[in-house]
mmCIF file of C-alpha atoms in Angstrom:
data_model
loop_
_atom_site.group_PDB
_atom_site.id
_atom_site.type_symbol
_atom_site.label_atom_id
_atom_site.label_comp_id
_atom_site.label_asym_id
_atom_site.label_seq_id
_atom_site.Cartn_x
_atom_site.Cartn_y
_atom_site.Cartn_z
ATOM 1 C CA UNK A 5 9.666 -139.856 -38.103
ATOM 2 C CA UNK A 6 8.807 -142.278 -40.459
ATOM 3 C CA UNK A 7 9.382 -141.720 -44.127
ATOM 4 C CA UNK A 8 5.927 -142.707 -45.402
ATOM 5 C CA UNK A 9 4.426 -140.837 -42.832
ATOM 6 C CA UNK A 10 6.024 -137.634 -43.324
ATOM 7 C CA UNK A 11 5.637 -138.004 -46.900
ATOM 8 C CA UNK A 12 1.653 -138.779 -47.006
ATOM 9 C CA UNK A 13 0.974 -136.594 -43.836
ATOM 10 C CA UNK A 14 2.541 -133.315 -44.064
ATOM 11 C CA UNK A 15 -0.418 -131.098 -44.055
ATOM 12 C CA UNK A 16 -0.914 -127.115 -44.848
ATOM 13 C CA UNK A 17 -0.947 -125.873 -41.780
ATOM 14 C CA UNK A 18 -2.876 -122.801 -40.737
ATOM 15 C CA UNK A 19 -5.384 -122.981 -37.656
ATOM 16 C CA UNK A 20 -2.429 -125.685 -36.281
ATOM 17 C CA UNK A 21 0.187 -123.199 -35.669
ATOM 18 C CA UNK A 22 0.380 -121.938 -32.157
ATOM 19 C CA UNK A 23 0.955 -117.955 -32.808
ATOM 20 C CA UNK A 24 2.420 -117.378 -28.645
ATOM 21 C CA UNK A 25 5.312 -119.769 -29.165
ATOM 22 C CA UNK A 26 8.452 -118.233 -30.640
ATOM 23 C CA UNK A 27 10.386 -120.030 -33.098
ATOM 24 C CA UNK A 28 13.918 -121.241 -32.642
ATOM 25 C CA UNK A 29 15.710 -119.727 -35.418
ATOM 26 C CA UNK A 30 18.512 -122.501 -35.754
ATOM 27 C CA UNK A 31 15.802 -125.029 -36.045
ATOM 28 C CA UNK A 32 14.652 -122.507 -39.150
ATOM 29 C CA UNK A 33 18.148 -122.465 -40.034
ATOM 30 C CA UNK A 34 18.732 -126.167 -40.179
ATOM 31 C CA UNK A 35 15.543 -126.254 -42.351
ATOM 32 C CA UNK A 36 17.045 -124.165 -44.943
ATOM 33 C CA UNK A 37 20.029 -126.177 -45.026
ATOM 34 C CA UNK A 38 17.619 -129.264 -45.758
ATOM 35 C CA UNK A 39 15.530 -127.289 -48.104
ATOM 36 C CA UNK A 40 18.404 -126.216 -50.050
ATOM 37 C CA UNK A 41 19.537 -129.798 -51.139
ATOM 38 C CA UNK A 42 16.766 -130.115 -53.144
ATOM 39 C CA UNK A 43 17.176 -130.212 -57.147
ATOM 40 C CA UNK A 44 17.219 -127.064 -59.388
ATOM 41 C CA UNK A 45 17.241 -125.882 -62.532
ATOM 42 C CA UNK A 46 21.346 -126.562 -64.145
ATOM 43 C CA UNK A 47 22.142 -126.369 -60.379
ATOM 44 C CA UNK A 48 22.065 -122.679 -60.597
ATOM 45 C CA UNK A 49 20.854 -122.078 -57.221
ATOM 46 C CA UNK A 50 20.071 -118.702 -58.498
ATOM 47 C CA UNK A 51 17.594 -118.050 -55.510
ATOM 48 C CA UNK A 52 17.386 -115.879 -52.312
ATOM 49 C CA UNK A 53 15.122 -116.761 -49.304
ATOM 50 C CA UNK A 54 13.855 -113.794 -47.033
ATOM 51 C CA UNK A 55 12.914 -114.592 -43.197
ATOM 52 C CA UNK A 56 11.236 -112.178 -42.230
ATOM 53 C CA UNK A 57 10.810 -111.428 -38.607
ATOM 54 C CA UNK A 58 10.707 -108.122 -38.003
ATOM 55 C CA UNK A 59 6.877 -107.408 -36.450
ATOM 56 C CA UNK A 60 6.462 -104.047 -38.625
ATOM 57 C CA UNK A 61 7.359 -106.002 -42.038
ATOM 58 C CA UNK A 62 5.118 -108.709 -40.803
ATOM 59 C CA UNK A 63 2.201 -106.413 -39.977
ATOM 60 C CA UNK A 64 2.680 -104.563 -43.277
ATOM 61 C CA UNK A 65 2.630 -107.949 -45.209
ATOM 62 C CA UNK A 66 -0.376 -109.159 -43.100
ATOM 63 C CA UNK A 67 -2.248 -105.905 -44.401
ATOM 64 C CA UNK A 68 -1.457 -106.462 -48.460
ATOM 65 C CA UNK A 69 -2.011 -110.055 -47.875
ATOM 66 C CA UNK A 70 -5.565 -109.295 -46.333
ATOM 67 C CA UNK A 71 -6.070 -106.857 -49.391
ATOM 68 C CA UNK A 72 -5.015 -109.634 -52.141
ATOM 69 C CA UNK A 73 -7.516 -112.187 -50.574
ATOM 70 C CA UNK A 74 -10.724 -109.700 -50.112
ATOM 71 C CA UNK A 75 -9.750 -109.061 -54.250
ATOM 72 C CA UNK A 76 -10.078 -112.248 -54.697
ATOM 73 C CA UNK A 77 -13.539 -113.262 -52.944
ATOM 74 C CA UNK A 78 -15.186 -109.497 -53.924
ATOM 75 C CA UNK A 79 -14.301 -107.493 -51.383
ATOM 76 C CA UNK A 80 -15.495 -109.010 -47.788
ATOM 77 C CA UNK A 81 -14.920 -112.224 -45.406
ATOM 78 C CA UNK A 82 -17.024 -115.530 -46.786
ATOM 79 C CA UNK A 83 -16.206 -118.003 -44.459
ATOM 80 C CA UNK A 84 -19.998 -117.384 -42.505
ATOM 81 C CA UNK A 85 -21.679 -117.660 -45.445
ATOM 82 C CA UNK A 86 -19.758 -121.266 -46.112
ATOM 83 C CA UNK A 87 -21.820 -124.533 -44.684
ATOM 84 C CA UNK A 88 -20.153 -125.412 -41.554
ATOM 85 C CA UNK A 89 -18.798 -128.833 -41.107
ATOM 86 C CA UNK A 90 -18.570 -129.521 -44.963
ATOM 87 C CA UNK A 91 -14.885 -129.665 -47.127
ATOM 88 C CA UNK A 92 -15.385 -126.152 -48.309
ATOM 89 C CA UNK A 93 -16.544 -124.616 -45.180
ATOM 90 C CA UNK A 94 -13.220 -126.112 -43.304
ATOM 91 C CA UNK A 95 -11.185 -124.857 -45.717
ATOM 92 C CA UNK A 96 -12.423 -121.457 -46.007
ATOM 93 C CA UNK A 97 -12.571 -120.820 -42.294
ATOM 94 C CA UNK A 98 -9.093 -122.082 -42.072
ATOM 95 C CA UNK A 99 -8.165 -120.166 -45.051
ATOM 96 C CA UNK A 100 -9.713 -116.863 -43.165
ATOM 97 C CA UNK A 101 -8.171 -117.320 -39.965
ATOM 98 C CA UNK A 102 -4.683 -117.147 -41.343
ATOM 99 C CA UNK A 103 -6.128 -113.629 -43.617
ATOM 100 C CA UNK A 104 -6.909 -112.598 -40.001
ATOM 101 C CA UNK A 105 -3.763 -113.870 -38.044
ATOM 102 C CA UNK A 106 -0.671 -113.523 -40.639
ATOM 103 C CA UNK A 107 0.810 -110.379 -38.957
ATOM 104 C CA UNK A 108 1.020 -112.848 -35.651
ATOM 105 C CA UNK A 109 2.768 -115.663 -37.388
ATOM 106 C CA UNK A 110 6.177 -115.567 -35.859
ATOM 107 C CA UNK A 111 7.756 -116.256 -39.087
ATOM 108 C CA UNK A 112 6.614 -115.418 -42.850
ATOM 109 C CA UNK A 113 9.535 -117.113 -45.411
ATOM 110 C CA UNK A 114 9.367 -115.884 -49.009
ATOM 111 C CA UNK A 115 11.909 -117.959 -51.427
ATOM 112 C CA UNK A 116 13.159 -115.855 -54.507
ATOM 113 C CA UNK A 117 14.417 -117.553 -57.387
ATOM 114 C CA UNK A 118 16.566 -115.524 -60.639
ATOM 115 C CA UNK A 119 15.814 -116.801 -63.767
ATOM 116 C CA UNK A 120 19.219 -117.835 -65.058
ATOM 117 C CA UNK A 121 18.012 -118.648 -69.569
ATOM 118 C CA UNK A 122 17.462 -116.153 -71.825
ATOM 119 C CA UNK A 123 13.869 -116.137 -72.793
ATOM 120 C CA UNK A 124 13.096 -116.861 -75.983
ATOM 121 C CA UNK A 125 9.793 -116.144 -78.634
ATOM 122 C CA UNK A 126 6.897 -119.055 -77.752
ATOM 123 C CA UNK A 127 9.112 -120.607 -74.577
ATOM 124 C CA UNK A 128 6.597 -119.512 -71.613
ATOM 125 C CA UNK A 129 5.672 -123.117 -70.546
ATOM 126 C CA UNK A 130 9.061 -123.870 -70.413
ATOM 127 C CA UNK A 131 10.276 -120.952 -68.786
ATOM 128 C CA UNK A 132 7.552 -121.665 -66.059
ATOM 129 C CA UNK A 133 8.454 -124.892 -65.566
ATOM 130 C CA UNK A 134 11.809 -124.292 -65.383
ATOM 131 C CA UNK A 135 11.749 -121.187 -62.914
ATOM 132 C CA UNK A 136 9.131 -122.921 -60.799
ATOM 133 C CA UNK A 137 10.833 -126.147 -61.024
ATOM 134 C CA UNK A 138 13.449 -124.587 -59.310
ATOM 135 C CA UNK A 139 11.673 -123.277 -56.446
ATOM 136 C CA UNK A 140 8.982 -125.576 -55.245
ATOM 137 C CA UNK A 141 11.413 -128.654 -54.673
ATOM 138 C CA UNK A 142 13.192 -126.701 -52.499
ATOM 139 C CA UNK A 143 10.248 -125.065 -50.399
ATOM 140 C CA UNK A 144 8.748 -128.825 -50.395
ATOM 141 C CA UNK A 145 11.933 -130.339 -48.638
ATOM 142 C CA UNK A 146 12.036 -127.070 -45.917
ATOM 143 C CA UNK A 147 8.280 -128.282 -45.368
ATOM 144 C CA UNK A 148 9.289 -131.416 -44.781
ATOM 145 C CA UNK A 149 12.258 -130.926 -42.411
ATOM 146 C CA UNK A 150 9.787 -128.442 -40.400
ATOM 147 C CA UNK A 151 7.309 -130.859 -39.689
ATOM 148 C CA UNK A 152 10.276 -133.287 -38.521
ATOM 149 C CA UNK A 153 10.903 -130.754 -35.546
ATOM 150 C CA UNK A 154 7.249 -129.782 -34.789
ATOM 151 C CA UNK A 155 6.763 -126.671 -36.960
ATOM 152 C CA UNK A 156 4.158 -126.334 -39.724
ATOM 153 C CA UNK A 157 3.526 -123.965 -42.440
ATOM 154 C CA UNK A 158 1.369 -123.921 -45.865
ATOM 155 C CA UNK A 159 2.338 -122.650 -49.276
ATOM 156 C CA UNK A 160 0.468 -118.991 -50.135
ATOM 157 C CA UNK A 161 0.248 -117.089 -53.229
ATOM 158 C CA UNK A 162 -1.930 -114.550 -52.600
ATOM 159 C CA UNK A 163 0.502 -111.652 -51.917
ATOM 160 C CA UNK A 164 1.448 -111.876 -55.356
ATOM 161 C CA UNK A 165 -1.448 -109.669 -56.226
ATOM 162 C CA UNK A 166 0.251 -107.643 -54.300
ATOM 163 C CA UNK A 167 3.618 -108.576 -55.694
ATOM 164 C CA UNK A 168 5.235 -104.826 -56.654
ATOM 165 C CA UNK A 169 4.490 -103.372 -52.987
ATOM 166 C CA UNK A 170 5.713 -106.543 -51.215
ATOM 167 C CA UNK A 171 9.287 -106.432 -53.281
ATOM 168 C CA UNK A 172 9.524 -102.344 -52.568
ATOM 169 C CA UNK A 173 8.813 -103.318 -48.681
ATOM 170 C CA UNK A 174 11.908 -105.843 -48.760
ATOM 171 C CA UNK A 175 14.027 -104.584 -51.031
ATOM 172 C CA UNK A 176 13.718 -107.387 -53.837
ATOM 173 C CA UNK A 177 15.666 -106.496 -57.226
ATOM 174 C CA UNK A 178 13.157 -106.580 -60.402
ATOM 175 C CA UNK A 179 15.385 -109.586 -61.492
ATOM 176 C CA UNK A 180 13.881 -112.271 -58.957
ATOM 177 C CA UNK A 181 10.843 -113.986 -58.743
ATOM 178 C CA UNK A 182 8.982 -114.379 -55.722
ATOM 179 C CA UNK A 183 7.524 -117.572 -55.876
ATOM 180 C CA UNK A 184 5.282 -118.043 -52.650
ATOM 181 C CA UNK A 185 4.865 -116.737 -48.892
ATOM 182 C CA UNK A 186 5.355 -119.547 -45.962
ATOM 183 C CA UNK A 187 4.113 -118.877 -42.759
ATOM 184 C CA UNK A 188 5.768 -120.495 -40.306
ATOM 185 C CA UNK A 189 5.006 -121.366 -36.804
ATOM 186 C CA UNK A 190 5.300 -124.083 -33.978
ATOM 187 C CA UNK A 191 2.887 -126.374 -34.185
ATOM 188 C CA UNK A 192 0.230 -126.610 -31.414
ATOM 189 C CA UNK A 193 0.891 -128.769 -28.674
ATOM 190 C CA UNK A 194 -0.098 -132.692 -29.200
ATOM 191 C CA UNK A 195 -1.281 -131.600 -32.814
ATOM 192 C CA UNK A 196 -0.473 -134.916 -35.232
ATOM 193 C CA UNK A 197 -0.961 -134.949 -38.918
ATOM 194 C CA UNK A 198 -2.692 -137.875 -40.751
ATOM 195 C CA UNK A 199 -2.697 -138.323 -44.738
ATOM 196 C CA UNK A 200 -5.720 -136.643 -46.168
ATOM 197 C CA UNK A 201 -8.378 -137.898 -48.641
ATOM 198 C CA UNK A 202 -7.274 -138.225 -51.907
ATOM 199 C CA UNK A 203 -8.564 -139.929 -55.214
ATOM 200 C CA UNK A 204 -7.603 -143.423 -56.373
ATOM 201 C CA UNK A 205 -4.447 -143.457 -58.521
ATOM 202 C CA UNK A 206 -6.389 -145.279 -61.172
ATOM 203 C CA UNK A 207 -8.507 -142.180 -61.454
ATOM 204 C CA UNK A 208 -6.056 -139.940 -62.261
ATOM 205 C CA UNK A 209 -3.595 -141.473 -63.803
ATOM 206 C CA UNK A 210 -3.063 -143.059 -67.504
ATOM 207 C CA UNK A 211 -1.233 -145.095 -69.460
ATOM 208 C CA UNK A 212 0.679 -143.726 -72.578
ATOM 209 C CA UNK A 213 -2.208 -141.457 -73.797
ATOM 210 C CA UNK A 214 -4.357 -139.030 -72.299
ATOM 211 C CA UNK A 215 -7.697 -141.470 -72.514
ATOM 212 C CA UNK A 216 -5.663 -144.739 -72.015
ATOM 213 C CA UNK A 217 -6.003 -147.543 -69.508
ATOM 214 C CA UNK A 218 -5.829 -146.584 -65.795
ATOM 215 C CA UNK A 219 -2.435 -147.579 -64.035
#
């Protein structure tokens, strides 16, 4: 696959993923390996990835994942009430579909990570950057290297409302951070990518102060 194209067009996948194809768990397993290489925090590699596959844990997920989103958007489905055919209807419908289909994902991957500094009065920025520094590298190369070999997945948060039930369900110590949930899935038959929409770099970007010049 070419680089630029994986780069620019490796896409959240949700509605993509084709929920009656199993996953080959070596492919998953080479993914890791790839994921893995990425950079980290004093090369610590103080983090733990669960796969977990087991339909019961999935199903149990699914349900506190459902609860954290209908929290979030007061307690009942939105999508409907979302024009159809506009950015934010797309994106809640796809958003909805995967509240509704997570215990069928095949695969739901939740990376761990230990923060390894003593914390320190007034550090909180830096002890978010660090500890999520250390994660999302990693989970950004394992997307990468799944879209290579036909899988997709998107990055989710959500169960993190949901964060103390989820680590009793899988046994996670109090010492680790859970830093997102991946569902992971083949991806549907003839499905391609292409880089989305995004906004000129001379809008968002400046030169040596926060108001200067565009790049």
């Amino acid at each position: 696959m070419d680089v630029e194209y994986l780069l620019t067009a490796t896409r959240s996948a949700r509605k993509t993923l084709d929920l009656d194809v199993p996953v080959d768990m070596e492919d998953i397993r080479e993914c890791l390996r790839i994921g893995l290489q990425a950079a980290n925090g004093s090369n610590q590699q103080s983090w733990r990835w669960l796969v977990v596959t087991d339909p019961s844990l999935r199903n149990e997920i699914a349900q506190l994942y459902r609860a954290a989103y209908l929290l979030r958007v007061g307690g009942q489905m939105i999508a409907d009430f979302v024009p159809a055919g506009t950015p934010e209807g797309r994106i809640m419908s796809s958003t909805e579909w995967l509240v509704e289909n997570m215990a069928k994902v095949p695969l739901l991957v939740i990376p761990c990570y230990q923060p390894y500094l003593p914390r320190i009065e007034g550090d909180e920025s830096f002890h978010q950057a660090t500890l999520y520094g250390s994660i999302f590298p990693a989970v950004w190369n394992f997307q990468l290297a799944l879209h290579t070999r036909g899988y997709g997945t998107c990055i989710t948060t959500l169960h993190l409302h949901r964060e103390q039930e989820v680590r009793r369900l899988l046994g996670i110590p109090e010492t680790y951070v859970q830093g997102c949930l991946l569902p992971v899935g083949r991806l549907r038959a003839g499905h391609t990518f292409r880089p989305a929409r995004r906004r000129r770099v001379g809008e968002v970007v400046a030169r040596d102060h926060w108001d200067g010049p565009a790049l």
